[in-house]
Amino acid sequence: MEQFSNSIVDISYQQTGAATAVNALGMREMQALAYEARDKRFLLIKAPPASGKSRALMFIALDKLVNQGIKKVVVAVPEKSIGRSFKNTNLMSGGFFANWEVPTYFNLTDVKNEQDKKGRFKEFFLSSKAKVLVCAHATLRNATKELNDDTFNDVLLAIDEFHHTSADANSNLGDVVRRVMNNSTGHIVAMTGSYFRGDGIPVLRAEDEARFYPITYNYYQQLNGYKYLKNLILGYHFYHGSYLDHIGEVLDTRKKTIIHIPSVNQRAATGLGKYQETAEIMRVIGTLDHKDYNTGIYYVRTADGRMLKVADLVEDEQKERNMVQAYLQNVQHRDDVDIIIALGTAKEGFDWQWCEMCLTVGVRGSLTEVIQIIGRCTRDCEGKETARFVNMIAMPEAEQAEVKVAVNDFLKAITASLLMEQVMAPSWKFKTVKDDVEPEEDLSRTIVVEGLKPLSSVKTKTIVESQLDDLKAAILQDDMVVKALSGSTTAETITQHLIPKVIRERYPELSDVEVEEVRQRVLLDTIIKGNDIVDEKGNPISTITDDEQPSEGNRLIKIANRFINIDKLSINLIDTINPFQRAYEVISKSVDAKTLKVIQDTIAEQKYDMTLEQAIMLFKGPLKEWVAAHDGKVPSVDDPDPKVRELAVAFVKMWNLKQRKVNGLEFEG
């Protein structure tokens, strides 16, 4: 069985230490940024996993309790294991005026404290002494159904992993947020490492989101400012057959690793069931020596004699699961655990600083999930120079009955990697020729673009400055854009039609002029970030330190194996470049020719809404006549004549049917 591996993203960071250095109050860079906005009633903190959002909330909440008239604080997290992020914390030793303290009775995420959580939630508001409560999202949803809206008067509601909220009328968590905002005097601090939702429903209604004060701290700021972590590698491992036959090819048992197996509904699932798959992975790791029944941890001896501690979070039995989670919540040293096998847990907010690698089997349907999983291995830690995310993807094969689903899964993985490359790369500032570059601006990160429309409204400035990554996520998840990854769609169609279509759908209130302003910034940011910026000698500028900035001269950008002079960059030139060319290059070099042909043909078929009856009619008549008239040549889906393209789609559809042996159809002649 063949398999293919590819590192799509490999970014190096400068290890400046800025992201982890603390100020006189004990705050890291992101926390200080958020604390400056502590007096805002509705605050949205968008920052990557491991950037310190939990402690940022502690600082803000304590200030609101002491200085802003807030009487109580409710912190809601998506799952119990994340509650440890909000445990009692000594902040005074770092210079702050108070410590963060959560009464054990009102820590409803403690696995040893499970009784009557709804009752204790309601009791919290009646206690004159209790100031802080921590609970799961589910507890918040269920308990607030029995409380009046004015219960949240003078209460700070803090929601961790805020992307679980939704503007959908049926979202109970979203309903809680709207009730607090509209029917009480309560405050809200919303925190998320990713603002992308896989279901396409916005997290907040536009009118509600406009009431939040945004604090944005991006991945590059964080990772570039780490002290130890220097490299982040995102890779894909494509395989034929069962992932269990190939997982040993990518699993390095010397690295602290979280393995996420696929759910039974995913195409990557083997059919053996999650318990059997977990057991098979254990066998790949080594030989089971024993299980510690006090902690639930398995001790597995590798072929070279090392004893590894493996945590099984796939287990459903409540007592066993709580035992393992309790052990992981109290991990204090690097050697306390080596490998964690999980299914739906150990993603959001799971804090294991020593994790070096996340190995995920199967395509994830949500970019949020991808970002959250990657965040498990990107915490800064002494001795950890490189973090890796590896996604094992089943290769699409022509013989598969669900080849369309397989190809779509494959392309989802590529689009996710494209977005991650975008958000983890350094930011660039784009100026029009008419703009004056400010003296204090970093000229090495400023590009003047001829024909660039200036941002003419507050709306477009807000989108470009704080929502560009979210917009690009929406673009990269759009069905038509995903199909454009085949490489057969012209650059002009993508840049001038597909991208504006998504912008209008996401921001219907924008005028045509404003859509064009945003379109240009999206396009520039996508293309520039996806390629190397080099000096006139071809040296990457990102590797040059501040005191070695290149002298005045040409800066070049490498796009699709071309060098373009940045000093002569124009919108007209950018419009002729496929912003997703890199994705097609990845596909082309990562799969064999046969599989690539399957991908291209399936995408071509999906572009046209052609029924089987139409395909058969064209195949038996016009298609046979066309082939005969062209000496047996097969029509191309790229032909400029739309009638020929239609014949080509009919051919592809019939060919795919034959390959999959559907209905026993055979080609004639």
Short mmCIF file of N, CA and C in Angstrom, two decimals, residues 66-170:
data_model
loop_
_atom_site.label_atom_id
_atom_site.label_comp_id
_atom_site.label_asym_id
_atom_site.label_seq_id
_atom_site.Cartn_x
_atom_site.Cartn_y
_atom_site.Cartn_z
N VAL A 66 -13.79 44.56 42.16
CA VAL A 66 -13.28 45.52 43.14
C VAL A 66 -13.59 46.96 42.75
N ASN A 67 -13.51 47.29 41.45
CA ASN A 67 -13.55 48.69 41.05
C ASN A 67 -14.75 49.09 40.19
N GLN A 68 -15.53 48.12 39.68
CA GLN A 68 -16.56 48.48 38.70
C GLN A 68 -17.98 48.12 39.13
N GLY A 69 -18.17 47.72 40.37
CA GLY A 69 -19.52 47.47 40.86
C GLY A 69 -20.10 46.11 40.51
N ILE A 70 -19.31 45.25 39.92
CA ILE A 70 -19.77 43.89 39.63
C ILE A 70 -19.78 43.08 40.93
N LYS A 71 -20.89 42.35 41.16
CA LYS A 71 -21.05 41.62 42.42
C LYS A 71 -20.60 40.16 42.33
N LYS A 72 -20.77 39.56 41.17
CA LYS A 72 -20.44 38.14 41.02
C LYS A 72 -19.87 37.87 39.63
N VAL A 73 -19.11 36.76 39.52
CA VAL A 73 -18.51 36.35 38.25
C VAL A 73 -18.89 34.89 37.98
N VAL A 74 -19.43 34.63 36.79
CA VAL A 74 -19.73 33.26 36.35
C VAL A 74 -18.85 32.96 35.14
N VAL A 75 -18.05 31.90 35.24
CA VAL A 75 -17.17 31.49 34.14
C VAL A 75 -17.70 30.17 33.58
N ALA A 76 -17.96 30.13 32.27
CA ALA A 76 -18.48 28.92 31.64
C ALA A 76 -17.48 28.39 30.62
N VAL A 77 -17.17 27.09 30.72
CA VAL A 77 -16.21 26.43 29.82
C VAL A 77 -16.92 25.28 29.10
N PRO A 78 -16.45 24.89 27.90
CA PRO A 78 -17.18 23.86 27.14
C PRO A 78 -17.16 22.47 27.74
N GLU A 79 -16.10 22.11 28.46
CA GLU A 79 -16.06 20.79 29.07
C GLU A 79 -15.32 20.86 30.41
N LYS A 80 -15.59 19.89 31.26
CA LYS A 80 -15.09 19.93 32.64
C LYS A 80 -13.57 20.02 32.72
N SER A 81 -12.88 19.33 31.81
CA SER A 81 -11.42 19.29 31.90
C SER A 81 -10.78 20.66 31.76
N ILE A 82 -11.49 21.60 31.12
CA ILE A 82 -10.94 22.94 30.91
C ILE A 82 -11.07 23.78 32.17
N GLY A 83 -11.90 23.32 33.12
CA GLY A 83 -12.08 24.07 34.35
C GLY A 83 -10.79 24.30 35.11
N ARG A 84 -9.80 23.43 34.90
CA ARG A 84 -8.53 23.58 35.62
C ARG A 84 -7.83 24.87 35.24
N SER A 85 -8.15 25.42 34.06
CA SER A 85 -7.53 26.68 33.63
C SER A 85 -7.95 27.85 34.51
N PHE A 86 -9.07 27.66 35.24
CA PHE A 86 -9.58 28.75 36.08
C PHE A 86 -9.50 28.39 37.57
N LYS A 87 -8.57 27.51 37.92
CA LYS A 87 -8.39 27.13 39.32
C LYS A 87 -7.76 28.28 40.11
N ASN A 88 -7.72 28.15 41.43
CA ASN A 88 -7.13 29.18 42.28
C ASN A 88 -5.73 29.54 41.79
N THR A 89 -5.48 30.85 41.67
CA THR A 89 -4.21 31.32 41.10
C THR A 89 -3.67 32.49 41.91
N ASN A 90 -2.40 32.39 42.29
CA ASN A 90 -1.73 33.47 43.02
C ASN A 90 -1.29 34.54 42.03
N LEU A 91 -2.00 35.64 41.99
CA LEU A 91 -1.67 36.75 41.10
C LEU A 91 -0.90 37.85 41.82
N MET A 92 -1.01 37.90 43.14
CA MET A 92 -0.36 38.95 43.91
C MET A 92 1.17 38.82 43.88
N SER A 93 1.64 37.59 43.78
CA SER A 93 3.10 37.39 43.74
C SER A 93 3.71 38.01 42.49
N GLY A 94 2.88 38.20 41.44
CA GLY A 94 3.37 38.82 40.21
C GLY A 94 3.19 40.33 40.19
N GLY A 95 2.52 40.88 41.23
CA GLY A 95 2.36 42.33 41.30
C GLY A 95 0.93 42.81 41.21
N PHE A 96 -0.05 41.87 41.05
CA PHE A 96 -1.45 42.29 40.94
C PHE A 96 -2.02 42.52 42.35
N PHE A 97 -3.18 43.18 42.44
CA PHE A 97 -3.70 43.58 43.74
C PHE A 97 -4.53 42.51 44.45
N ALA A 98 -4.84 41.41 43.78
CA ALA A 98 -5.66 40.37 44.41
C ALA A 98 -5.37 39.02 43.76
N ASN A 99 -5.73 37.96 44.45
CA ASN A 99 -5.60 36.60 43.92
C ASN A 99 -6.94 36.12 43.37
N TRP A 100 -6.88 35.16 42.47
CA TRP A 100 -8.08 34.55 41.90
C TRP A 100 -8.43 33.33 42.74
N GLU A 101 -9.63 33.33 43.33
CA GLU A 101 -10.02 32.24 44.20
C GLU A 101 -11.43 31.75 43.85
N VAL A 102 -11.56 30.44 43.67
CA VAL A 102 -12.84 29.82 43.36
C VAL A 102 -13.20 28.87 44.49
N PRO A 103 -14.29 29.11 45.21
CA PRO A 103 -14.68 28.18 46.27
C PRO A 103 -14.91 26.78 45.71
N THR A 104 -14.41 25.78 46.39
CA THR A 104 -14.56 24.40 45.93
C THR A 104 -16.03 24.05 45.67
N TYR A 105 -16.90 24.55 46.52
CA TYR A 105 -18.33 24.24 46.41
C TYR A 105 -18.91 24.77 45.11
N PHE A 106 -18.36 25.88 44.62
CA PHE A 106 -18.88 26.49 43.40
C PHE A 106 -17.97 26.28 42.19
N ASN A 107 -17.06 25.32 42.31
CA ASN A 107 -16.30 24.88 41.12
C ASN A 107 -17.03 23.66 40.58
N LEU A 108 -17.96 23.90 39.67
CA LEU A 108 -18.82 22.83 39.18
C LEU A 108 -18.18 22.00 38.08
N THR A 109 -16.89 22.24 37.80
CA THR A 109 -16.16 21.43 36.81
C THR A 109 -15.27 20.39 37.48
N ASP A 110 -15.22 20.41 38.80
CA ASP A 110 -14.40 19.46 39.55
C ASP A 110 -15.06 18.08 39.46
N VAL A 111 -14.33 17.10 38.93
CA VAL A 111 -14.91 15.76 38.73
C VAL A 111 -15.23 15.08 40.06
N LYS A 112 -14.67 15.60 41.17
CA LYS A 112 -14.97 15.03 42.49
C LYS A 112 -16.16 15.73 43.14
N ASN A 113 -16.79 16.63 42.37
CA ASN A 113 -17.80 17.52 42.95
C ASN A 113 -19.01 17.56 42.03
N GLU A 114 -19.62 16.39 41.78
CA GLU A 114 -20.60 16.26 40.70
C GLU A 114 -22.06 16.47 41.12
N GLN A 115 -22.35 16.45 42.40
CA GLN A 115 -23.75 16.40 42.83
C GLN A 115 -24.48 17.73 42.65
N ASP A 116 -25.71 17.66 42.14
CA ASP A 116 -26.66 18.77 42.05
C ASP A 116 -26.02 20.06 41.53
N LYS A 117 -25.43 20.01 40.35
CA LYS A 117 -24.75 21.20 39.81
C LYS A 117 -25.74 22.32 39.49
N LYS A 118 -26.90 21.95 38.97
CA LYS A 118 -27.90 22.98 38.65
C LYS A 118 -28.35 23.69 39.92
N GLY A 119 -28.56 22.92 40.97
CA GLY A 119 -28.99 23.50 42.24
C GLY A 119 -27.96 24.44 42.82
N ARG A 120 -26.68 24.04 42.75
CA ARG A 120 -25.62 24.90 43.31
C ARG A 120 -25.43 26.14 42.45
N PHE A 121 -25.67 26.02 41.14
CA PHE A 121 -25.59 27.20 40.27
C PHE A 121 -26.60 28.25 40.73
N LYS A 122 -27.82 27.83 40.97
CA LYS A 122 -28.86 28.78 41.41
C LYS A 122 -28.58 29.28 42.83
N GLU A 123 -28.02 28.41 43.67
CA GLU A 123 -27.68 28.79 45.05
C GLU A 123 -26.60 29.88 45.07
N PHE A 124 -25.71 29.85 44.10
CA PHE A 124 -24.61 30.81 44.02
C PHE A 124 -25.12 32.25 44.06
N PHE A 125 -26.23 32.52 43.37
CA PHE A 125 -26.74 33.89 43.29
C PHE A 125 -27.40 34.33 44.60
N LEU A 126 -27.71 33.38 45.47
CA LEU A 126 -28.32 33.71 46.75
C LEU A 126 -27.29 33.89 47.85
N SER A 127 -26.05 33.45 47.61
CA SER A 127 -24.99 33.54 48.62
C SER A 127 -24.39 34.94 48.62
N SER A 128 -24.33 35.55 49.79
CA SER A 128 -23.77 36.90 49.89
C SER A 128 -22.25 36.89 49.86
N LYS A 129 -21.64 35.75 50.20
CA LYS A 129 -20.18 35.68 50.27
C LYS A 129 -19.54 35.19 48.97
N ALA A 130 -20.19 34.30 48.27
CA ALA A 130 -19.58 33.71 47.06
C ALA A 130 -19.47 34.74 45.95
N LYS A 131 -18.30 34.82 45.36
CA LYS A 131 -18.05 35.81 44.31
C LYS A 131 -17.80 35.18 42.94
N VAL A 132 -17.25 33.96 42.91
CA VAL A 132 -16.84 33.34 41.64
C VAL A 132 -17.39 31.92 41.54
N LEU A 133 -17.94 31.60 40.37
CA LEU A 133 -18.40 30.25 40.06
C LEU A 133 -17.85 29.83 38.71
N VAL A 134 -17.43 28.57 38.60
CA VAL A 134 -16.94 28.02 37.33
C VAL A 134 -17.82 26.82 36.99
N CYS A 135 -18.32 26.77 35.76
CA CYS A 135 -19.20 25.67 35.36
C CYS A 135 -18.99 25.34 33.89
N ALA A 136 -19.61 24.28 33.45
CA ALA A 136 -19.58 23.90 32.03
C ALA A 136 -20.68 24.65 31.29
N HIS A 137 -20.52 24.77 29.96
CA HIS A 137 -21.55 25.41 29.14
C HIS A 137 -22.91 24.76 29.37
N ALA A 138 -22.90 23.43 29.47
CA ALA A 138 -24.17 22.70 29.63
C ALA A 138 -24.88 23.11 30.91
N THR A 139 -24.12 23.27 32.00
CA THR A 139 -24.71 23.69 33.27
C THR A 139 -25.30 25.09 33.14
N LEU A 140 -24.56 25.99 32.48
CA LEU A 140 -25.05 27.36 32.27
C LEU A 140 -26.36 27.34 31.49
N ARG A 141 -26.40 26.55 30.41
CA ARG A 141 -27.60 26.49 29.58
C ARG A 141 -28.80 25.98 30.36
N ASN A 142 -28.58 24.88 31.08
CA ASN A 142 -29.68 24.23 31.78
C ASN A 142 -30.18 25.05 32.96
N ALA A 143 -29.27 25.61 33.73
CA ALA A 143 -29.66 26.31 34.95
C ALA A 143 -30.34 27.64 34.65
N THR A 144 -29.88 28.34 33.61
CA THR A 144 -30.46 29.66 33.33
C THR A 144 -31.89 29.57 32.80
N LYS A 145 -32.30 28.40 32.36
CA LYS A 145 -33.69 28.24 31.93
C LYS A 145 -34.66 28.47 33.09
N GLU A 146 -34.16 28.28 34.32
CA GLU A 146 -35.01 28.40 35.50
C GLU A 146 -34.74 29.70 36.27
N LEU A 147 -33.99 30.63 35.65
CA LEU A 147 -33.66 31.89 36.32
C LEU A 147 -34.22 33.06 35.54
N ASN A 148 -34.58 34.11 36.23
CA ASN A 148 -35.03 35.34 35.58
C ASN A 148 -33.83 36.09 35.01
N ASP A 149 -34.08 36.88 33.98
CA ASP A 149 -32.99 37.62 33.34
C ASP A 149 -32.30 38.58 34.31
N ASP A 150 -33.06 39.18 35.23
CA ASP A 150 -32.44 40.15 36.14
C ASP A 150 -31.53 39.50 37.17
N THR A 151 -31.48 38.15 37.18
CA THR A 151 -30.50 37.46 38.03
C THR A 151 -29.09 37.89 37.67
N PHE A 152 -28.87 38.24 36.41
CA PHE A 152 -27.54 38.61 35.94
C PHE A 152 -27.25 40.11 36.06
N ASN A 153 -28.11 40.86 36.74
CA ASN A 153 -27.79 42.25 37.02
C ASN A 153 -26.51 42.33 37.84
N ASP A 154 -25.58 43.17 37.41
CA ASP A 154 -24.29 43.36 38.10
C ASP A 154 -23.49 42.07 38.22
N VAL A 155 -23.66 41.20 37.23
CA VAL A 155 -22.91 39.94 37.17
C VAL A 155 -22.06 39.95 35.90
N LEU A 156 -20.81 39.48 36.03
CA LEU A 156 -19.96 39.29 34.85
C LEU A 156 -20.09 37.85 34.39
N LEU A 157 -20.55 37.67 33.16
CA LEU A 157 -20.61 36.34 32.56
C LEU A 157 -19.43 36.19 31.62
N ALA A 158 -18.54 35.26 31.91
CA ALA A 158 -17.38 35.00 31.06
C ALA A 158 -17.57 33.66 30.37
N ILE A 159 -17.51 33.67 29.04
CA ILE A 159 -17.71 32.44 28.27
C ILE A 159 -16.42 32.08 27.54
N ASP A 160 -15.84 30.97 27.92
CA ASP A 160 -14.63 30.48 27.26
C ASP A 160 -15.03 29.68 26.03
N GLU A 161 -14.18 29.70 25.00
CA GLU A 161 -14.45 29.05 23.71
C GLU A 161 -15.81 29.54 23.19
N PHE A 162 -15.87 30.83 22.96
CA PHE A 162 -17.12 31.52 22.64
C PHE A 162 -17.72 31.08 21.31
N HIS A 163 -16.91 30.45 20.45
CA HIS A 163 -17.44 30.01 19.16
C HIS A 163 -18.51 28.93 19.31
N HIS A 164 -18.67 28.38 20.52
CA HIS A 164 -19.77 27.43 20.76
C HIS A 164 -21.12 28.15 20.77
N THR A 165 -21.08 29.46 20.94
CA THR A 165 -22.30 30.24 20.86
C THR A 165 -22.70 30.35 19.40
N SER A 166 -23.96 30.63 19.15
CA SER A 166 -24.41 30.77 17.77
C SER A 166 -25.57 31.75 17.71
N ALA A 167 -25.64 32.47 16.59
CA ALA A 167 -26.74 33.41 16.38
C ALA A 167 -28.04 32.68 16.06
N ASP A 168 -27.97 31.38 15.86
CA ASP A 168 -29.17 30.61 15.56
C ASP A 168 -30.18 30.74 16.70
N ALA A 169 -31.44 30.91 16.34
CA ALA A 169 -32.48 31.10 17.36
C ALA A 169 -32.59 29.90 18.28
N ASN A 170 -32.15 28.72 17.81
CA ASN A 170 -32.25 27.50 18.61
C ASN A 170 -31.01 27.23 19.47
#
